[in-house]
Coordinates of C-alpha atoms and ligand atoms in Angstrom, one line a residue:
M1 CA -19.9 -29.0 22.5
L2 CA -17.3 -25.9 22.4
F3 CA -17.1 -26.8 18.7
R4 CA -21.2 -26.3 18.2
L5 CA -21.5 -23.1 20.3
V6 CA -18.6 -21.5 18.1
L7 CA -20.6 -23.0 14.9
F8 CA -23.9 -21.6 16.7
A9 CA -22.0 -18.4 16.9
V10 CA -20.6 -18.4 13.2
L11 CA -23.8 -19.1 11.6
M12 CA -25.9 -16.4 13.5
A13 CA -23.4 -13.7 13.3
P14 CA -24.7 -11.4 10.5
V15 CA -22.7 -11.6 7.4
P16 CA -23.4 -8.7 4.8
A17 CA -25.0 -10.1 1.9
Q18 CA -22.1 -8.7 -0.4
T19 CA -18.9 -7.8 0.5
L20 CA -16.1 -5.5 -1.2
R21 CA -14.1 -8.5 -2.1
D22 CA -16.8 -10.3 -3.9
L23 CA -17.9 -7.0 -5.5
A24 CA -14.4 -5.8 -6.3
G25 CA -13.9 -9.3 -8.3
A26 CA -16.5 -9.2 -10.3
R27 CA -15.2 -5.7 -11.4
G28 CA -11.9 -7.4 -12.2
V29 CA -10.0 -5.0 -9.4
H30 CA -8.9 -6.2 -6.0
A31 CA -10.1 -4.6 -2.8
G32 CA -7.0 -4.1 -0.4
T33 CA -5.7 -3.2 2.7
C34 CA -2.7 -2.9 4.8
A35 CA -2.6 -5.5 7.6
A36 CA -0.5 -5.8 10.6
A37 CA 0.6 -9.5 12.2
G38 CA 0.3 -8.1 15.6
F39 CA -3.5 -7.7 15.2
L40 CA -4.4 -11.0 13.4
R41 CA -5.1 -12.5 17.0
E42 CA -8.3 -9.9 17.7
P43 CA -10.9 -12.0 16.2
E44 CA -13.0 -9.4 14.7
Y45 CA -9.8 -7.9 12.9
S46 CA -9.1 -11.2 11.2
T47 CA -12.8 -11.8 10.9
V48 CA -13.5 -8.8 8.7
L49 CA -10.1 -8.9 6.8
A50 CA -10.6 -12.0 5.5
R51 CA -14.4 -11.5 4.6
E52 CA -14.5 -7.9 2.9
Y53 CA -10.5 -8.3 1.2
N54 CA -8.5 -10.1 -1.5
Q55 CA -5.5 -8.3 -1.3
L56 CA -3.1 -7.9 1.4
E57 CA -0.1 -5.8 2.1
P58 CA 2.0 -5.5 5.4
E59 CA 1.7 -2.6 7.2
N60 CA 5.5 -2.5 8.4
E61 CA 6.9 -6.1 8.5
M62 CA 8.4 -6.2 5.1
K63 CA 10.1 -2.8 5.4
F64 CA 13.7 -2.9 5.3
G65 CA 14.0 -2.1 9.0
P66 CA 12.0 -5.0 10.5
I67 CA 12.6 -7.2 8.1
Q68 CA 16.3 -7.3 7.9
P69 CA 17.7 -6.1 11.6
G70 CA 21.0 -7.1 11.2
P71 CA 23.6 -7.0 7.9
D72 CA 23.2 -10.7 8.0
T73 CA 20.3 -11.3 10.0
F74 CA 16.8 -11.7 8.4
A75 CA 13.4 -11.6 10.4
F76 CA 10.6 -12.9 8.0
G77 CA 8.3 -14.4 10.9
P78 CA 5.8 -11.3 11.1
A79 CA 5.7 -10.9 7.4
D80 CA 5.4 -14.9 6.8
A81 CA 2.7 -15.0 9.1
L82 CA 0.4 -12.3 7.0
V83 CA 1.4 -14.1 3.9
E84 CA 0.1 -17.4 5.5
F85 CA -3.0 -15.7 6.6
A86 CA -3.4 -14.2 3.2
R87 CA -3.2 -17.5 1.4
L88 CA -5.2 -19.3 4.0
H89 CA -8.0 -16.5 2.6
A90 CA -7.1 -16.6 -1.1
M91 CA -6.2 -13.2 -0.9
R92 CA -3.1 -11.9 -2.6
V93 CA -0.2 -10.2 -1.5
R94 CA 1.5 -6.9 -2.5
G95 CA 5.1 -6.5 -0.9
H96 CA 6.2 -2.9 0.6
T97 CA 8.6 -1.7 0.5
L98 CA 12.3 -2.5 -0.8
V99 CA 14.0 0.9 -0.8
W100 CA 12.9 3.9 0.9
H101 CA 14.3 6.6 3.2
N102 CA 12.4 5.7 6.4
Q103 CA 12.3 2.4 8.8
N104 CA 15.3 1.4 7.9
P105 CA 17.8 -0.6 10.3
V106 CA 19.9 1.4 12.5
W107 CA 23.1 -0.6 11.3
L108 CA 22.5 0.6 7.7
T109 CA 21.8 4.4 8.6
K110 CA 24.5 4.8 10.9
G111 CA 26.9 2.6 9.2
S112 CA 28.9 5.2 7.5
Y113 CA 29.2 2.8 4.3
G114 CA 30.5 4.1 1.4
P115 CA 28.7 3.9 -2.1
A116 CA 30.2 0.6 -3.5
E117 CA 29.2 -1.1 0.0
L118 CA 25.5 0.6 0.2
S119 CA 25.0 -0.7 -3.6
A120 CA 25.9 -4.3 -2.2
M121 CA 23.6 -4.4 0.3
M122 CA 20.8 -2.6 -1.7
K123 CA 21.1 -5.9 -3.8
K124 CA 21.8 -8.3 -1.1
H125 CA 18.4 -7.0 0.6
I126 CA 16.1 -7.2 -2.7
A127 CA 17.6 -10.5 -4.1
T128 CA 17.0 -12.0 -0.4
V129 CA 13.5 -10.6 0.4
V130 CA 12.2 -10.8 -3.2
G131 CA 13.8 -14.6 -3.6
H132 CA 12.2 -15.4 0.0
Y133 CA 8.6 -14.2 -1.2
A134 CA 8.9 -15.4 -4.8
G135 CA 5.6 -17.2 -6.0
K136 CA 3.8 -15.7 -2.6
V137 CA 4.0 -12.3 -3.5
F138 CA 2.2 -10.8 -6.4
G139 CA 4.0 -7.6 -6.7
W140 CA 6.3 -5.1 -5.1
D141 CA 6.8 -1.4 -4.1
V142 CA 10.5 -1.9 -5.1
V143 CA 11.1 2.1 -4.3
N144 CA 8.8 4.4 -2.2
E145 CA 8.5 7.9 -2.1
A146 CA 11.8 9.1 -4.1
F147 CA 10.5 12.2 -5.4
N148 CA 9.9 15.5 -3.4
E149 CA 6.8 18.0 -4.4
D150 CA 8.8 20.0 -6.9
G151 CA 9.9 16.9 -8.6
T152 CA 13.3 16.6 -7.9
L153 CA 15.0 13.5 -6.3
R154 CA 15.0 13.4 -2.5
S155 CA 18.0 13.3 -1.0
T156 CA 18.5 10.0 0.5
L157 CA 20.7 7.6 1.7
W158 CA 20.4 5.4 -1.6
L159 CA 20.6 8.6 -4.1
D160 CA 23.2 11.0 -2.8
K161 CA 23.6 10.4 1.1
P162 CA 25.9 8.8 0.0
G163 CA 23.8 6.7 -2.8
I164 CA 24.8 3.8 -4.6
G165 CA 26.7 5.5 -6.9
L166 CA 24.3 6.1 -9.4
K167 CA 23.2 9.2 -10.6
G168 CA 19.4 10.6 -10.9
T169 CA 16.9 7.7 -11.4
G170 CA 19.9 5.4 -11.7
Y171 CA 19.4 3.8 -8.3
I172 CA 15.5 3.5 -9.0
E173 CA 16.5 1.5 -12.2
Q174 CA 18.7 -0.5 -10.5
A175 CA 16.5 -1.5 -7.8
L176 CA 14.0 -2.5 -10.5
R177 CA 16.6 -4.7 -12.3
W178 CA 17.7 -6.7 -9.2
A179 CA 13.5 -7.3 -8.3
H180 CA 13.3 -8.4 -11.8
A181 CA 16.3 -11.0 -11.3
A182 CA 15.1 -12.2 -7.8
D183 CA 11.4 -13.0 -9.4
A184 CA 10.9 -12.5 -12.8
K185 CA 7.0 -12.9 -12.1
A186 CA 6.5 -10.1 -9.9
T187 CA 4.7 -7.1 -10.8
L188 CA 7.2 -4.3 -10.1
F189 CA 5.9 -0.7 -8.8
Y190 CA 7.2 3.1 -8.3
N191 CA 5.2 4.0 -5.3
D192 CA 4.4 7.5 -4.0
Y193 CA 2.1 10.0 -2.2
N194 CA 0.9 13.1 -3.6
N195 CA 0.9 11.7 -7.3
E196 CA -2.6 11.4 -7.8
T197 CA -3.6 14.3 -9.4
I198 CA -1.4 15.9 -12.3
N199 CA 1.0 18.1 -10.7
A200 CA 5.3 18.6 -10.5
K201 CA 5.8 14.9 -8.6
S202 CA 3.5 13.5 -10.7
D203 CA 5.0 14.6 -13.8
A204 CA 8.3 13.6 -13.1
I205 CA 7.4 10.0 -12.1
L206 CA 5.6 10.1 -15.6
A207 CA 9.0 11.2 -17.5
M208 CA 10.8 8.6 -15.2
A209 CA 8.1 5.8 -16.3
K210 CA 8.2 6.9 -20.2
D211 CA 12.3 6.8 -19.9
F212 CA 12.0 3.4 -18.1
K213 CA 9.4 2.1 -20.7
Q214 CA 11.4 3.1 -23.7
R215 CA 14.7 1.6 -22.2
G216 CA 13.2 -1.7 -21.3
V217 CA 13.8 -1.1 -17.5
P218 CA 11.5 -3.2 -15.5
L219 CA 8.5 -1.2 -14.2
D220 CA 4.8 -2.7 -14.6
G221 CA 3.3 0.0 -12.4
V222 CA 2.6 3.2 -10.6
G223 CA 1.3 3.1 -7.0
L224 CA -0.6 6.3 -5.7
Q225 CA -0.9 6.0 -2.1
M226 CA -3.7 9.1 -1.3
H227 CA -3.6 9.6 1.8
I228 CA -5.9 12.5 1.5
T229 CA -8.2 15.2 3.2
L230 CA -11.5 16.4 2.7
N231 CA -9.8 19.3 1.4
T232 CA -7.8 17.1 -1.3
D233 CA -8.5 18.8 -5.0
L234 CA -9.1 15.7 -7.0
S235 CA -10.2 17.7 -10.1
T236 CA -7.3 16.0 -12.0
F237 CA -7.5 12.3 -10.9
D238 CA -9.2 11.1 -13.8
E239 CA -6.5 12.4 -16.2
N240 CA -4.1 11.6 -14.3
L241 CA -5.1 8.0 -14.4
K242 CA -5.6 8.1 -18.2
R243 CA -2.1 9.3 -18.7
F244 CA -0.2 6.6 -16.5
A245 CA -2.5 4.1 -18.1
D246 CA -1.7 5.3 -21.9
L247 CA 1.8 4.4 -20.8
G248 CA 0.7 1.1 -20.5
L249 CA 1.1 1.0 -16.5
I250 CA -0.6 -0.8 -14.2
I251 CA -2.2 1.5 -11.5
E252 CA -2.9 0.6 -8.0
I253 CA -4.5 2.8 -5.2
T254 CA -2.0 1.7 -2.4
E255 CA -2.9 3.4 0.8
L256 CA -6.0 5.4 0.8
D257 CA -7.3 6.9 3.7
I258 CA -9.2 10.1 4.0
R259 CA -8.8 11.8 7.4
V260 CA -11.2 14.4 9.0
P261 CA -11.4 16.4 11.8
V262 CA -12.1 14.3 15.1
D263 CA -12.9 15.1 18.8
A264 CA -11.1 14.0 21.8
N265 CA -12.9 10.8 21.5
G266 CA -12.1 10.1 17.8
A267 CA -15.4 11.1 17.0
A268 CA -16.2 12.9 13.3
T269 CA -19.1 14.6 12.5
Q270 CA -21.8 12.8 10.5
A271 CA -21.4 15.7 7.7
D272 CA -17.9 15.0 7.4
L273 CA -18.2 11.3 6.9
E274 CA -21.2 11.8 4.4
L275 CA -18.6 13.9 2.5
Q276 CA -15.7 11.7 3.0
A277 CA -18.2 8.7 1.6
A278 CA -18.9 10.7 -1.6
M279 CA -14.9 10.8 -1.9
Y280 CA -14.6 7.1 -1.4
G281 CA -17.0 6.0 -4.1
K282 CA -16.0 8.9 -6.6
I283 CA -12.3 7.5 -6.1
A284 CA -13.4 3.8 -6.7
A285 CA -15.6 4.9 -9.8
T286 CA -12.9 6.8 -11.3
C287 CA -10.4 3.7 -11.0
L288 CA -13.0 1.2 -12.5
K289 CA -12.9 3.7 -15.2
Y290 CA -9.7 2.3 -16.3
P291 CA -8.9 -1.6 -17.0
A292 CA -5.4 -0.5 -16.0
C293 CA -6.2 0.5 -12.6
Q294 CA -6.0 -2.9 -10.7
A295 CA -6.5 -2.5 -7.1
I296 CA -8.3 -0.1 -4.7
Q297 CA -6.5 -0.7 -1.6
T298 CA -6.8 1.6 1.8
W299 CA -4.2 2.1 4.7
G300 CA -6.0 -0.2 7.2
F301 CA -9.8 -0.9 7.1
T302 CA -10.7 0.2 11.0
D303 CA -10.3 3.3 12.5
K304 CA -9.4 1.3 15.7
H305 CA -5.6 0.7 14.3
S306 CA -5.4 3.6 11.7
W307 CA -2.0 5.5 11.6
V308 CA -3.9 8.6 10.9
P309 CA -4.4 9.8 14.7
R310 CA -0.9 9.4 15.4
F311 CA 0.5 11.3 12.3
F312 CA -1.9 13.8 11.8
K313 CA -3.1 15.4 15.3
G314 CA -6.8 16.2 15.7
T315 CA -7.7 14.0 12.9
G316 CA -8.9 10.3 12.3
A317 CA -11.7 8.7 11.5
A318 CA -10.1 8.2 8.1
L319 CA -11.3 4.4 6.9
P320 CA -14.5 2.4 5.7
F321 CA -15.0 0.6 8.9
D322 CA -15.4 2.7 12.6
A323 CA -13.5 1.5 15.7
S324 CA -16.0 -1.2 16.6
Y325 CA -15.7 -2.5 13.2
E326 CA -19.2 -1.2 12.0
P327 CA -19.5 -0.3 8.4
K328 CA -19.3 3.6 7.8
P329 CA -20.9 5.6 4.8
A330 CA -17.5 5.2 3.3
Y331 CA -18.0 1.5 3.2
T332 CA -21.7 1.9 1.6
A333 CA -20.2 4.0 -1.1
L334 CA -17.6 1.8 -1.9
V335 CA -20.3 -1.3 -2.2
K336 CA -22.2 1.1 -4.7
A337 CA -19.3 2.0 -6.5
F338 CA -18.4 -1.7 -7.2
A339 CA -21.6 -2.7 -7.4
K340 CA -22.2 -3.6 -11.1
P341 CA -23.3 -0.4 -13.0
Ligands
XIL401 C1 3.2 3.9 8.3 C2 2.6 3.0 9.1 O1 1.2 2.5 8.8 C3 3.1 3.1 10.2 O2 2.4 2.1 11.4 C4 4.3 3.3 10.6 O3 4.6 3.9 11.9 C5 4.7 4.2 9.7 O4 4.7 4.2 8.4 N1 3.5 6.1 3.3 C6 3.9 4.6 3.4 C7 3.6 3.4 4.3 O5 4.4 4.2 2.3 O6 4.5 2.6 4.6 C8 3.5 4.3 6.0 O7 2.9 3.6 6.7 C9 2.6 5.5 5.9 C10 3.0 6.5 4.5

């Protein structure tokens, strides 16, 4: 009886004629989103996630702190749950992230290790995590956010506080080499924000990528996070994609969200939602121009669980679905951009 009721409910639920994952798939790109293991038990969350997306990236579960809570302790459970959900729904999984300055465990940041010890820890972390997910994760953000806006390298645990003992982009190269050793088939990315247009930061990333390509360092792609606003100037976005594509790199838009001003209830104006939709559509259409651009991934899909209101006060409504899982103009714009020209 219960089964029949459920079946009836499933059959009667309005299902969109076309989904992002089908439309994107037909154009040879992936429709991605980050997801959090804790929300999978929310029926609407898992339904929309599985229905619309064919690429999933754990929002926090694979970061150093959550996944290696002690020097000899790995906690794969929550990330494994996301990987299993993805497998059941024929989604590919993007690993995020192995080497970063944020969300590291206290044992590591407060451990006062020297460069040699830190180097051994980075190696062990990469080998263990990438090894665990070999064959289950198609690619990794091996290093995240290593550059400053002016194109210099960010001062971090891994570079110079105290660093793993390598100069300049040496630690990034080393991380890539260790990741490749752990899973030779994985697609290896460098990922950052504010690198979607031509500026000092993207120039520096491009220069690093050129150097790595010339010397055979296993870098396959660049991730463009794109946590942006309605005021973000995207006039050089297209040209920037072209110069990374020309280098033979894969490009993925990895964390797209377009935050807008919201009131105390989290509501945006209709006018802003239309402007936001136009930007979503433009970004997707530009990505589709380049075979190198292989995924358009948003940082979550429902405004209900977006990181934006917590991190950028007074803003929100940044994603394609509203807090009730209803598609917004941004969703429709993505559908239109993905639909065959
Ligand atoms: C954010 C998560 O969304 C939050 O839940 C967490 O509290 C902080 O990190 N760049 C990244 C992501 O690469 O990992 C960040 O995710 C957002 C910025």
